[in-house]
Short mmCIF file of C-alpha atoms in Angstrom, two decimals:
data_model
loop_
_atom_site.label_atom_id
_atom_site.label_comp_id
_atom_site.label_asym_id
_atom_site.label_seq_id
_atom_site.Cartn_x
_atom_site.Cartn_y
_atom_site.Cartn_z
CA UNK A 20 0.00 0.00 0.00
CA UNK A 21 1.37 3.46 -1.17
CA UNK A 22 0.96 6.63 1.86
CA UNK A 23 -0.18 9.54 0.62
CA UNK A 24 1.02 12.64 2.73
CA UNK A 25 -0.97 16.18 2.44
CA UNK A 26 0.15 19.04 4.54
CA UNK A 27 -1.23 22.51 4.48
CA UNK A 28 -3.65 21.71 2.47
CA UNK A 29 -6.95 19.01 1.26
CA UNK A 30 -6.68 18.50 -2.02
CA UNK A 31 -7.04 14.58 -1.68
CA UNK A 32 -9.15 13.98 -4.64
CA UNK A 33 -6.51 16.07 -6.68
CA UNK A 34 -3.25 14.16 -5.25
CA UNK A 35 -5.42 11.20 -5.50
CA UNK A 36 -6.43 11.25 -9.28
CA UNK A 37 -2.88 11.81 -10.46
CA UNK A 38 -1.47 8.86 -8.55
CA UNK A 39 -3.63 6.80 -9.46
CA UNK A 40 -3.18 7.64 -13.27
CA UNK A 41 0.31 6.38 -12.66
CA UNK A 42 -0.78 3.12 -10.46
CA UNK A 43 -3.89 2.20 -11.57
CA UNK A 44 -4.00 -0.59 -9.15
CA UNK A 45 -2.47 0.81 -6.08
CA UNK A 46 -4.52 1.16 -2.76
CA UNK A 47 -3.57 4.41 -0.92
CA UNK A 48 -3.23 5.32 2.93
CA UNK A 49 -4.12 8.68 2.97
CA UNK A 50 -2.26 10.66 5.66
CA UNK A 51 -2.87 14.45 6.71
CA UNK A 52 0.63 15.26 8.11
CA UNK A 53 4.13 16.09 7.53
CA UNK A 54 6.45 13.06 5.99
CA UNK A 55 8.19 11.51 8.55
CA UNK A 56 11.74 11.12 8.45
CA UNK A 57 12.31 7.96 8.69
CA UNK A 58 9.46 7.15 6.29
CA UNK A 59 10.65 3.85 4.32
CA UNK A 60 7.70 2.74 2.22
CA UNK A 61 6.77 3.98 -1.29
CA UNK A 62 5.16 7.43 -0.59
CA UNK A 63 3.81 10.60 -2.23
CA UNK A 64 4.01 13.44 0.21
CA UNK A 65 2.27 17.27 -1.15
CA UNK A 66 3.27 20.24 1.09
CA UNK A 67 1.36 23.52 0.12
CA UNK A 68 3.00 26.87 1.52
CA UNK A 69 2.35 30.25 0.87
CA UNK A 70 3.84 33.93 2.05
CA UNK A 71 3.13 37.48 0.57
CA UNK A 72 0.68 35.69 -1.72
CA UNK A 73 3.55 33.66 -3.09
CA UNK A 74 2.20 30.17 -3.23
CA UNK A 75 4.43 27.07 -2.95
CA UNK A 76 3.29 23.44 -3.84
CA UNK A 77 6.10 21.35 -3.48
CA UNK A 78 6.01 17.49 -4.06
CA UNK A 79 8.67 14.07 -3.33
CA UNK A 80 8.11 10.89 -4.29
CA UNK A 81 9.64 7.77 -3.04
CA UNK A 82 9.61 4.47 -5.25
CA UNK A 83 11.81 1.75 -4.42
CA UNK A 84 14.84 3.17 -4.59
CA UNK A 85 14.11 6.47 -6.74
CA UNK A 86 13.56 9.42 -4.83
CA UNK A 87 12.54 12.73 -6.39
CA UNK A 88 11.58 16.10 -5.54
CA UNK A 89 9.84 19.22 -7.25
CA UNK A 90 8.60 22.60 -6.04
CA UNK A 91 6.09 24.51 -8.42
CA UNK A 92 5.11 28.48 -7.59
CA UNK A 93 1.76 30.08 -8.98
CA UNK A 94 0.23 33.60 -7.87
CA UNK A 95 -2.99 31.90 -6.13
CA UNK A 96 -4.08 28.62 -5.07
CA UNK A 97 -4.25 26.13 -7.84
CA UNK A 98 -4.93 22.70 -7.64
CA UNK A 99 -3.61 22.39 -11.12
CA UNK A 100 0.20 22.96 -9.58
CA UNK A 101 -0.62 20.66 -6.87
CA UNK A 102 -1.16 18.01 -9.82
CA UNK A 103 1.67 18.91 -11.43
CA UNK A 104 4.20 18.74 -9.24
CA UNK A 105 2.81 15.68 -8.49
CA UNK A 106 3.01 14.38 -12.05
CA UNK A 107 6.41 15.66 -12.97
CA UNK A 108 7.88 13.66 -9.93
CA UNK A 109 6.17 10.18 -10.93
CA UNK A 110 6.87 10.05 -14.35
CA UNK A 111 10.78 11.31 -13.26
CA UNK A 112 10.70 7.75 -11.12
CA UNK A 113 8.23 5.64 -13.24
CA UNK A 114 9.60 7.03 -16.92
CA UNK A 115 6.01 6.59 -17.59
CA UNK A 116 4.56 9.61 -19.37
CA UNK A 117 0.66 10.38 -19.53
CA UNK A 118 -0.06 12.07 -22.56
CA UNK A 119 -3.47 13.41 -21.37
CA UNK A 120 -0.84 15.17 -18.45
CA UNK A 121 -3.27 16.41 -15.88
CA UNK A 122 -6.39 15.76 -16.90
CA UNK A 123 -8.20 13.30 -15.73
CA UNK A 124 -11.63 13.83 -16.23
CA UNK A 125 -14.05 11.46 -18.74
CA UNK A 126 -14.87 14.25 -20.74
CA UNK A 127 -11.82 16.14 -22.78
CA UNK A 128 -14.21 17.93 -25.65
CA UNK A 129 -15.76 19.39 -22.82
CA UNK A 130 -13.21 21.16 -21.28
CA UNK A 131 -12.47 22.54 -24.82
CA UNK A 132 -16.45 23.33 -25.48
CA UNK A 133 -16.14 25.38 -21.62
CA UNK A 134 -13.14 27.82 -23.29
CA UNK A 135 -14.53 28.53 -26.40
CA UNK A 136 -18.02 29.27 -24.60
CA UNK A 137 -16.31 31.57 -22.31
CA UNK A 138 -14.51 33.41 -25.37
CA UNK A 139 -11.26 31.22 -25.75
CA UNK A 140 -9.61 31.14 -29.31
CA UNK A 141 -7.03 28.31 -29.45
CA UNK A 142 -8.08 25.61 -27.61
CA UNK A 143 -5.38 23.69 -28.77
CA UNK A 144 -2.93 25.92 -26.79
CA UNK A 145 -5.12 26.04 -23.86
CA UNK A 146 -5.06 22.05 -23.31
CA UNK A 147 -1.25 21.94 -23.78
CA UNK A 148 -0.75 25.05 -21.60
CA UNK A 149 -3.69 24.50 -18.77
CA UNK A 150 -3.05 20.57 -18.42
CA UNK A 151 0.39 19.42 -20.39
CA UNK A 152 -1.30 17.57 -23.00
CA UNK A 153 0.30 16.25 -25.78
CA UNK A 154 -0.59 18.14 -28.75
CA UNK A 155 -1.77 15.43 -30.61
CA UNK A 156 -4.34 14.79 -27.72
CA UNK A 157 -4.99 18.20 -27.86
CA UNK A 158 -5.81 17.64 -31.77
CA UNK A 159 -8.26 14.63 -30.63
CA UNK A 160 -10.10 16.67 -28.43
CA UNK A 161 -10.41 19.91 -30.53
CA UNK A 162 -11.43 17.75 -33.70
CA UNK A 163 -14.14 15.88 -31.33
CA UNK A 164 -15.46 18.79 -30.20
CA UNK A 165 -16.15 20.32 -33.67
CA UNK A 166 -18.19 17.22 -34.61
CA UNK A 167 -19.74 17.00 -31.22
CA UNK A 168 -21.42 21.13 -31.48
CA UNK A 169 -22.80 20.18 -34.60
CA UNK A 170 -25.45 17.85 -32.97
CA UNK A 171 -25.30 19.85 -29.50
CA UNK A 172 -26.36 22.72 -31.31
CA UNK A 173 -29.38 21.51 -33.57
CA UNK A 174 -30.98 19.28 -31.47
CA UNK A 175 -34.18 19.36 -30.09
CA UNK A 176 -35.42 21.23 -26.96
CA UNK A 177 -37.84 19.01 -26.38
CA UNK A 178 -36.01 16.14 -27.20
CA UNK A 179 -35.20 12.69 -25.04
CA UNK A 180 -33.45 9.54 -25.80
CA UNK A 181 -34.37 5.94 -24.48
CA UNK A 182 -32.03 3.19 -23.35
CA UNK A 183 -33.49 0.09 -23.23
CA UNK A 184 -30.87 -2.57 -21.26
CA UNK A 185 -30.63 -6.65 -21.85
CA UNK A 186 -28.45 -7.98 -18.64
CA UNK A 187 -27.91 -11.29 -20.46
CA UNK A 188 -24.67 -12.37 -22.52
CA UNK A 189 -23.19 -15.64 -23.55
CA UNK A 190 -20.52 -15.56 -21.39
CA UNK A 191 -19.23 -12.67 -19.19
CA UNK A 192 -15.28 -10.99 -20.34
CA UNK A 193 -12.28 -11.35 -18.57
CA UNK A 194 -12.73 -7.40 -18.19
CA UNK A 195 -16.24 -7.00 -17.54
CA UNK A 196 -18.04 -5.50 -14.92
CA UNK A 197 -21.21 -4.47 -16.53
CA UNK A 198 -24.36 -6.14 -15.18
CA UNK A 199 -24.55 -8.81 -16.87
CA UNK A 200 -25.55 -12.53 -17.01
CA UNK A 201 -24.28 -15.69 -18.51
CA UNK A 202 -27.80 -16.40 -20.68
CA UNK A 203 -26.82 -20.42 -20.37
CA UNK A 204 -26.99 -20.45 -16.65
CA UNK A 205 -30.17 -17.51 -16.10
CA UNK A 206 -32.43 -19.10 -18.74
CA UNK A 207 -34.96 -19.07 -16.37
CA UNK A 208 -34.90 -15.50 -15.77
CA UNK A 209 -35.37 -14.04 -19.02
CA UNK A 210 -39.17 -14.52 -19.20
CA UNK A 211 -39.60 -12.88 -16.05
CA UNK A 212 -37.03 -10.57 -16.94
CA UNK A 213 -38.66 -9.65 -20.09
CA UNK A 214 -42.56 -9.35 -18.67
CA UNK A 215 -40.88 -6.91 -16.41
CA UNK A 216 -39.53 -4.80 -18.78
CA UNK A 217 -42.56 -5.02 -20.60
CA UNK A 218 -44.05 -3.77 -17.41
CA UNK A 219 -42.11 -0.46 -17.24
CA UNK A 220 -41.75 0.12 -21.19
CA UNK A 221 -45.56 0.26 -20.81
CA UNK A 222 -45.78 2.45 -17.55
CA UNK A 223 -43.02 5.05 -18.59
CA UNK A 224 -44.31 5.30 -22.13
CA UNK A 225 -47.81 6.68 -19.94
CA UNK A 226 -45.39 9.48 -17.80
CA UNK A 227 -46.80 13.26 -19.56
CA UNK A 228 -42.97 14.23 -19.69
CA UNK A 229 -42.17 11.63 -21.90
CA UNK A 230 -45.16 11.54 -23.79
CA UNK A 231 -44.46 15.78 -24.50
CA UNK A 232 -41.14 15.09 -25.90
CA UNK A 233 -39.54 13.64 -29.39
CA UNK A 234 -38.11 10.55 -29.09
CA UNK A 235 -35.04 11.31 -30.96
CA UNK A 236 -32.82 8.04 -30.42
CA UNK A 237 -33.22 4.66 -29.18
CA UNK A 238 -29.93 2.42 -27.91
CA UNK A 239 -30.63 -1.94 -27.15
CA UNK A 240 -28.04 -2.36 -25.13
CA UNK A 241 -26.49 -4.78 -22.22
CA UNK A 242 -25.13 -6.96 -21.71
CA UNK A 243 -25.75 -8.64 -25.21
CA UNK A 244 -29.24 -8.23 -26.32
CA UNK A 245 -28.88 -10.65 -29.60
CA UNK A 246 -28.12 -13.24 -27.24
CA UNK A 247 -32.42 -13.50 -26.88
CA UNK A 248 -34.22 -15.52 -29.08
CA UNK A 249 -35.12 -13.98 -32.46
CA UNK A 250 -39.00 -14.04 -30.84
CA UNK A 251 -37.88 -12.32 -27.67
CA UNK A 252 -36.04 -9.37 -29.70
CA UNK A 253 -39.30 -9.33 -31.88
CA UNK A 254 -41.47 -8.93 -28.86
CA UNK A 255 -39.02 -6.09 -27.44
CA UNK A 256 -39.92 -4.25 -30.38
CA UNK A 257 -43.41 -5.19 -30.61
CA UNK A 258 -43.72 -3.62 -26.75
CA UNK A 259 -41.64 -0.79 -27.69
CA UNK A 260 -43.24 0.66 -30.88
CA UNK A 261 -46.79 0.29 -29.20
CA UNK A 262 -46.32 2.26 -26.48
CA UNK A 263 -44.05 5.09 -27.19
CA UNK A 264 -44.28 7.25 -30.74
CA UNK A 265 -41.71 6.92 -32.62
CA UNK A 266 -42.70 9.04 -35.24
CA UNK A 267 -39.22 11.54 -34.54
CA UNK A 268 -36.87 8.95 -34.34
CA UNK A 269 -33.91 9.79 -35.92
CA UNK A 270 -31.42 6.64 -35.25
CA UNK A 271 -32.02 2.88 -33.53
CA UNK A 272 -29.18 1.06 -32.36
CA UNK A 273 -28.69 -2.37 -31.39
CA UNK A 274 -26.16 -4.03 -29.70
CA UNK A 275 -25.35 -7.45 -31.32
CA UNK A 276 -21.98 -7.06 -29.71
CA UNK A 277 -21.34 -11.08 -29.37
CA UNK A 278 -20.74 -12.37 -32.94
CA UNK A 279 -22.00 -15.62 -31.93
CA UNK A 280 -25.33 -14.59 -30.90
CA UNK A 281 -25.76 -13.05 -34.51
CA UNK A 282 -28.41 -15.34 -36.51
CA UNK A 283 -30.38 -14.30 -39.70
CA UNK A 284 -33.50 -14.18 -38.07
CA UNK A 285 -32.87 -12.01 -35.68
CA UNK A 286 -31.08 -9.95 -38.46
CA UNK A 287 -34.31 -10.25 -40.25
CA UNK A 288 -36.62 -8.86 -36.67
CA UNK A 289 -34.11 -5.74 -36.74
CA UNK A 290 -34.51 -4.68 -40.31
CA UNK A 291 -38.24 -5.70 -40.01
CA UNK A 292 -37.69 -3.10 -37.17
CA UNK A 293 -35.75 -0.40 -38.45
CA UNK A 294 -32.93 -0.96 -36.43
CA UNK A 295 -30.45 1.78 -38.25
CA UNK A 296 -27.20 0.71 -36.78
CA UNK A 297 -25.68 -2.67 -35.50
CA UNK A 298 -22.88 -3.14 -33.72
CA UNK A 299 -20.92 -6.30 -34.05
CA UNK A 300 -17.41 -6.71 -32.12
CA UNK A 301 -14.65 -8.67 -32.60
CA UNK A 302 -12.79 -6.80 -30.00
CA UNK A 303 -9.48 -8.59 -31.42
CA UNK A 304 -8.97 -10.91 -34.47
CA UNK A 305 -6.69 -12.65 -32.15
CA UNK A 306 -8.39 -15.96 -31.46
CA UNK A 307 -5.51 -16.91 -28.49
CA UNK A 308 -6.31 -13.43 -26.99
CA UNK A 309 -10.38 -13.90 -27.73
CA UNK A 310 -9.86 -17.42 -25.62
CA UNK A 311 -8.29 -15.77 -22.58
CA UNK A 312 -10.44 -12.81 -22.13
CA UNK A 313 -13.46 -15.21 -22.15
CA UNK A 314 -15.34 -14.70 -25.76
CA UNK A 315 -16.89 -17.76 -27.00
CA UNK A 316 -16.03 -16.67 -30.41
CA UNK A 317 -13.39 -16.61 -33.00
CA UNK A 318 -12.40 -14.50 -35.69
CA UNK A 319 -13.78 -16.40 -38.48
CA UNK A 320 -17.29 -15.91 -36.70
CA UNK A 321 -17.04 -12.57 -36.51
CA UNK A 322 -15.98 -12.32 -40.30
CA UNK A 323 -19.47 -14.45 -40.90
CA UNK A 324 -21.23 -12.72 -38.84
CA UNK A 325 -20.28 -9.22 -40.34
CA UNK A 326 -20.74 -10.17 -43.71
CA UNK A 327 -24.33 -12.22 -42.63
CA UNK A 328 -25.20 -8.03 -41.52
CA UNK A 329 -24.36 -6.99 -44.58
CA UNK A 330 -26.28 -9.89 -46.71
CA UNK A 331 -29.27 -8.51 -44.64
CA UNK A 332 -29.17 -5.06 -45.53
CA UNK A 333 -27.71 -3.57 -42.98
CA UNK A 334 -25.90 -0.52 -44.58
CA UNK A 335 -24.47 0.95 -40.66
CA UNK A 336 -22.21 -1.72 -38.49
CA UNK A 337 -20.40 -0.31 -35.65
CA UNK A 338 -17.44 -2.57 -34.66
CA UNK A 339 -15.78 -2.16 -31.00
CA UNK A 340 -11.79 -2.85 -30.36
CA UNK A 341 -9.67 -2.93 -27.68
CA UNK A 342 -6.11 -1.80 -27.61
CA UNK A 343 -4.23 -3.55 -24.90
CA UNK A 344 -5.40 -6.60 -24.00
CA UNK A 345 -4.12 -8.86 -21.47
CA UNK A 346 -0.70 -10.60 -23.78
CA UNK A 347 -0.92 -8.04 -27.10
CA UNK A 348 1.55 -6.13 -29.03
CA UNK A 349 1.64 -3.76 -31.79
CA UNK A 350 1.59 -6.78 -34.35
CA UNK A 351 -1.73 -8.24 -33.13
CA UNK A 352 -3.56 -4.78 -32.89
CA UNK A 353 -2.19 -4.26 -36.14
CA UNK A 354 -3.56 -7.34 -37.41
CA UNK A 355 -6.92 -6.42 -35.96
CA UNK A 356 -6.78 -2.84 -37.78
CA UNK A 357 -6.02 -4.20 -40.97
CA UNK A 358 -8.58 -6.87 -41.18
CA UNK A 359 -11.43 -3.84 -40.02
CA UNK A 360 -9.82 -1.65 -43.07
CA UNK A 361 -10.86 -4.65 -45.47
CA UNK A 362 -14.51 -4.60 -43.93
CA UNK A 363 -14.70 -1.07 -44.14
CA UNK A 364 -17.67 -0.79 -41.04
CA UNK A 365 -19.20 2.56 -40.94
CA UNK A 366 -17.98 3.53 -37.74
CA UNK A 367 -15.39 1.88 -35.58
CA UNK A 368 -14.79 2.33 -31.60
CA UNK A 369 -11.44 2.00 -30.12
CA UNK A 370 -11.25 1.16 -26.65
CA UNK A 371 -8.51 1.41 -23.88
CA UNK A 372 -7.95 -1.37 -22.00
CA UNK A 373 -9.80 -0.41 -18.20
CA UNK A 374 -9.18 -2.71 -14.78
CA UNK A 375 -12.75 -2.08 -13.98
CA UNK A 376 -13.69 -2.08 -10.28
CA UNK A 377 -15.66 -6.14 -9.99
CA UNK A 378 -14.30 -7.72 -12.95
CA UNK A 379 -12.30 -10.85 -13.08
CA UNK A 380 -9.33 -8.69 -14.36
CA UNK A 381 -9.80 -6.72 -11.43
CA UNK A 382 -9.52 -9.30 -9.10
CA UNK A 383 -7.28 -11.75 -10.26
CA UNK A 384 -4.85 -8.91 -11.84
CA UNK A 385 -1.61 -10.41 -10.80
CA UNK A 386 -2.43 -13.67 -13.47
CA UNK A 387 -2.43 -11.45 -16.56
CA UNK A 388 0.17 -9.99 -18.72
CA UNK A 389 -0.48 -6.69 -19.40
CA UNK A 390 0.15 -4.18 -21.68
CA UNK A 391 2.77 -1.01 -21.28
CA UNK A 392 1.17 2.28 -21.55
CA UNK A 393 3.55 3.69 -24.09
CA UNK A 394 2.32 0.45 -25.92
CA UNK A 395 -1.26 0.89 -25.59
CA UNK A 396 -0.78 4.81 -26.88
CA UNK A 397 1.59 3.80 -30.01
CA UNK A 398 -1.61 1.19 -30.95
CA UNK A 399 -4.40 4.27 -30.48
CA UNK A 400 -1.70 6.89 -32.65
CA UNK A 401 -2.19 3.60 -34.68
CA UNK A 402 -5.66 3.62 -34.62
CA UNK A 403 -5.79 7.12 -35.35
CA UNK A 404 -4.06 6.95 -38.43
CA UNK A 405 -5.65 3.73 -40.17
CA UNK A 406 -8.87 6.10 -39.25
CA UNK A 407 -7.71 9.06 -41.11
CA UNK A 408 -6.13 7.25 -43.65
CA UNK A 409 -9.61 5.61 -44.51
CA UNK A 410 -11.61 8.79 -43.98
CA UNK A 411 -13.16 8.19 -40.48
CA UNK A 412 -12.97 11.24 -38.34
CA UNK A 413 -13.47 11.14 -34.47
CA UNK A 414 -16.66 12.04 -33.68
CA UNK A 415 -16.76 11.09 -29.47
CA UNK A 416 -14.65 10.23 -27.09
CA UNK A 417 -14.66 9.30 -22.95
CA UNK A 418 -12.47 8.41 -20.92
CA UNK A 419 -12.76 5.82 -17.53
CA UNK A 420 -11.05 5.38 -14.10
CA UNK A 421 -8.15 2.93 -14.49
CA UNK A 422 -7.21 2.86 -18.04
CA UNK A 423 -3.64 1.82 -19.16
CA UNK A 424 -2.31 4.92 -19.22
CA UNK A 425 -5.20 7.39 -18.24
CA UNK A 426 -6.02 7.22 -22.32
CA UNK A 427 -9.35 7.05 -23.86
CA UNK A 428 -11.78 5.01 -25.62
CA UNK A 429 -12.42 6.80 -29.31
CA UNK A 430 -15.70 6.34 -31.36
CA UNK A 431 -14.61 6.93 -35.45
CA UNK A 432 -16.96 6.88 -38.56
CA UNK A 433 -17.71 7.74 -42.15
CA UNK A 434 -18.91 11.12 -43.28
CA UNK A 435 -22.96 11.61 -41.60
CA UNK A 436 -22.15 8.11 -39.70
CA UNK A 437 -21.64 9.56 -36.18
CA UNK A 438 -23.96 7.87 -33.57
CA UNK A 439 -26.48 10.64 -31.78
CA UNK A 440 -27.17 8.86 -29.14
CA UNK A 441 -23.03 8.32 -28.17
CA UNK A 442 -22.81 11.95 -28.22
CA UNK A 443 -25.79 13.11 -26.40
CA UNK A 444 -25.03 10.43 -23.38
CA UNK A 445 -21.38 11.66 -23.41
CA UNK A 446 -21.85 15.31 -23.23
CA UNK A 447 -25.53 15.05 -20.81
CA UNK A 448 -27.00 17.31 -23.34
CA UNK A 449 -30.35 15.40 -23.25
CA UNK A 450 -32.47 13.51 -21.15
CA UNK A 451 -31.60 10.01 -21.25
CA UNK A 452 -34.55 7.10 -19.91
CA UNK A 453 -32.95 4.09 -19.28
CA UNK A 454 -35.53 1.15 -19.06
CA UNK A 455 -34.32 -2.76 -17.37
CA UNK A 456 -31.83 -3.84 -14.89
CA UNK A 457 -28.92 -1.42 -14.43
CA UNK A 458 -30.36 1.68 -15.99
CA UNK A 459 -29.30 4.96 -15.50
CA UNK A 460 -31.88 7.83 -16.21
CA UNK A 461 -30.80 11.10 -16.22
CA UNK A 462 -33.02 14.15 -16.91
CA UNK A 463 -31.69 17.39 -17.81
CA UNK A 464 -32.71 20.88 -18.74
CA UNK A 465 -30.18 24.15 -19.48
CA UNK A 466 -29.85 24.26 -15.86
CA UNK A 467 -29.52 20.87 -13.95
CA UNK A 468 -29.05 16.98 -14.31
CA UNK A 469 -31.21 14.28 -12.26
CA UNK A 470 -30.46 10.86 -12.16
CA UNK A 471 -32.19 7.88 -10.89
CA UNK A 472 -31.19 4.40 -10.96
CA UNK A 473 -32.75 0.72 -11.71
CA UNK A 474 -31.43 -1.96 -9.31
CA UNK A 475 -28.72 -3.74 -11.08
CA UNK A 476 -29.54 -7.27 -9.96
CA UNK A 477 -31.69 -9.54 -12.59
CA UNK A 478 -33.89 -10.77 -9.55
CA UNK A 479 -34.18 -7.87 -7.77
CA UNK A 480 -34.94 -5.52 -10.72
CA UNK A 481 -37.75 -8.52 -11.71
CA UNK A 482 -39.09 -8.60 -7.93
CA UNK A 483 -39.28 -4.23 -7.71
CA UNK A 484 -39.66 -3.01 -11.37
CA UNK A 485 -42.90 -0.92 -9.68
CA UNK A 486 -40.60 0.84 -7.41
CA UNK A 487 -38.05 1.18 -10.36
CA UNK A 488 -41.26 2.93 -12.65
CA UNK A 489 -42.19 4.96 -9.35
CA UNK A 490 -38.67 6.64 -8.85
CA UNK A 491 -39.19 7.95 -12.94
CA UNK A 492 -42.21 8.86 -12.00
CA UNK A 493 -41.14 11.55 -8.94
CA UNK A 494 -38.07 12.34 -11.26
CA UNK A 495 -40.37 13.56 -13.90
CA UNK A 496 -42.21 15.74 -11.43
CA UNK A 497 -39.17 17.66 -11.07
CA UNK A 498 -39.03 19.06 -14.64
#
């Protein structure tokens, strides 16, 4: 366990953040004190001074055997140079350099959409000056951003997106921690699962602030909902379309994220349904790598299972990757990249591998190889350039807790190919009502964001899905 000294000041979170951008792993000991002298372990110790309204943040580091220390002045209290002194000192004893540099929030377009709102000019200059990003990061977020106000700006007042979440899968990932259910060994939940859902699709679609508003996107996500029967996705849709007007509807998605759930007949319910975008994810073309993070797949089903989308008229497929996986290099991503090129999918998501909090990975960490940082960035700089190369642009981007590196996960696509519903989630510029187990509603106006949650449990969700439609219900009274 690595201590954490603050004196003079409590900028925990702050000190916090950057270590843990570093040591994604580490637990901390948080200690509000002075660093002892005869202090032995691994430590980060943040002193904060200040005289004559000179301010002093001065930081030392101790790993192993590397010891180093750096003092950073500023005219007024900024957590910023509490970061950075922080930073500078662990990547002088890691040689690990973040290229995001001290930012560490999920949203980087935003930060650049804040300075041009409040008059800014360059906000390429202001992301390398304000945080130490790398200008090519910089680039990514600036070029996000300018796709990103195009929908942000035209969208509808009065508009609201629906989420509509399957907790099932074939098998759960090595990295996983959604909520999520092996479908071979819950069989006997998804009827119940699926009246209940029923249930609150029905009771929502009835709430006046949903029925006063377009219903501008809808996302099927999970979990994996093509791992249903072709009848159960048909009655999904069936309950869905009677029950909410879809008459605004600009884009359906649907998750068919395992490629061995894929089937023509449920490929025939989505078109039947105008479903406008599939997603089908081979996360690697690497079948060694696909057997030890747990996908029942290979590569050659996902190749099938692509071209069985395209056979059934499906003119947008959405294809998710993952740069550092547990035992890849360069040559496998590369591999992986040049097979998607081939395909030529309409829009493409590239993923940084995350040690999410309750997965496998998470817990059994130790038993995997995994990748360097400066690894995982070279395959995204990849990534970014088989993109551009092929005329994809980056249209959104987030970032998680725990990534290799502190990078970020990138959605690409053709011209007109950028998913609405991606970018209004990402930025909380519209109200989002999230229907099954694990859903997160959030309603927002100009002003405010309110969220309310669905149990994330299968059973429990089944056993309270009234109490689930009553907390939308007092929600909605708020707006």
């Amino acid at each position: 366990m690595m201590k954490i000294y603050l004196e003079n000041h409590s900028e925990e979170y702050a000190v916090r953040e950057m270590v843990s951008a570093y040591f994604p792993k580490q637990k901390f000991e948080i200690i509000h004190s002075s660093l002892p002298s005869d202090e032995k372990s691994d430590y980060v110790y943040s002193l904060y001074t200040t005289k004559n309204n000179f301010h002093s943040f001065l930081c030392r580091v101790k790993i192993g055997n590397k010891i180093f220390e750096k003092t950073i002045c500023g005219n007024e209290f900024d957590k910023n140079l509490i970061k950075k002194s922080v930073s500078v000192c662990l990547e002088k004893v890691t040689g690990i350099h973040l290229p995001w540099g001290l930012m560490t929030g999920i949203r980087p377009s935003k930060n650049v959409r804040e300075f041009l709102a409040s008059g800014g000019t360059n906000p390429e200059n202001y992301l390398i000056d304000r945080f130490g990003c790398d200008i090519s990061k910089a680039k990514l977020a600036t070029c996000v951003e300018k796709t990103e106000s195009k929908y942000i700006d035209s969208k509808y007042d009065d508009g609201i997106s629906l989420y509509i979440g399957i907790p099932f899968c074939p098998t759960r990932c090595l990295y996983c921690s959604f909520t999520s259910q092996s479908i071979a060994f819950s069989n006997k939940l998804v009827k119940p699962y699926m009246d209940s859902l029923i249930h609150e699709i029905e009771e929502v679609a009835k709430l006046d602030y949903v029925k006063k508003r377009r219903i501008e996107t809808i996302y099927f996500g999970g979990g994996t909902p093509s791992a249903l029967s072709h009848s159960d996705i048909e009655r999904l849709f069936i309950a869905t379309e009677n029950n909410f007007d879809l008459s605004h509807v600009k884009e359906i998605t649907f998750e068919a994220g395992r490629p061995d759930t894929v089937t023509g007949e449920k490929l025939d319910v989505l078109k039947r349904h105008n479903v406008s975008r599939i997603s089908i994810n081979p996360q690697t073309m690497n079948d060694e790598t696909l057997r030890i993070i747990g996908r029942n797949h290979t590569s050659e089903e996902f190749l099938k299972s692509f071209h069985l989308a395209r056979k059934s008229g499906f003119s947008h497929i959405n294809c998710d990757i993952i740069a550092g996986l547990p035992g890849e290099n360069e040559k496998n991503f590369s591999n992986t990249l040049s097979v998607l090129e081939k395909l030529s999918p309409e829009s493409i998501t590239v993923h940084t591998m995350s040690i999410k909090h309750g997965s496998f990975l998470d817990m059994n960490y130790d038993m995997y190889s995994m990748t360097a940082s400066n690894t995982v960035n070279n395959m995204l700089d990849m990534a970014h350039e088989v993109m551009t190369k092929n005329n994809m642009h980056p249209y959104y981007m987030y970032r998680q807790k725990n990534m290799l590196g502190n990078l970020e996960n990138v959605g690409y696509c053709k011209n007109v190919c950028e998913c609405i519903y991606n970018i209004y989630i990402m930025e909380e510029v519209q109200s989002i009502i999230a229907l099954g187990a694990g859903g997160s509603t959030k309603l927002t106006d100009k002003d405010r964001i309110e969220r309310v949650f669905n149990v994330k449990e299968v059973s429990e969700y089944i056993k309270r899905t009234d109490e689930m439609i009553e907390r939308k219900r007092n929600l909605a009274k708020l707006f």
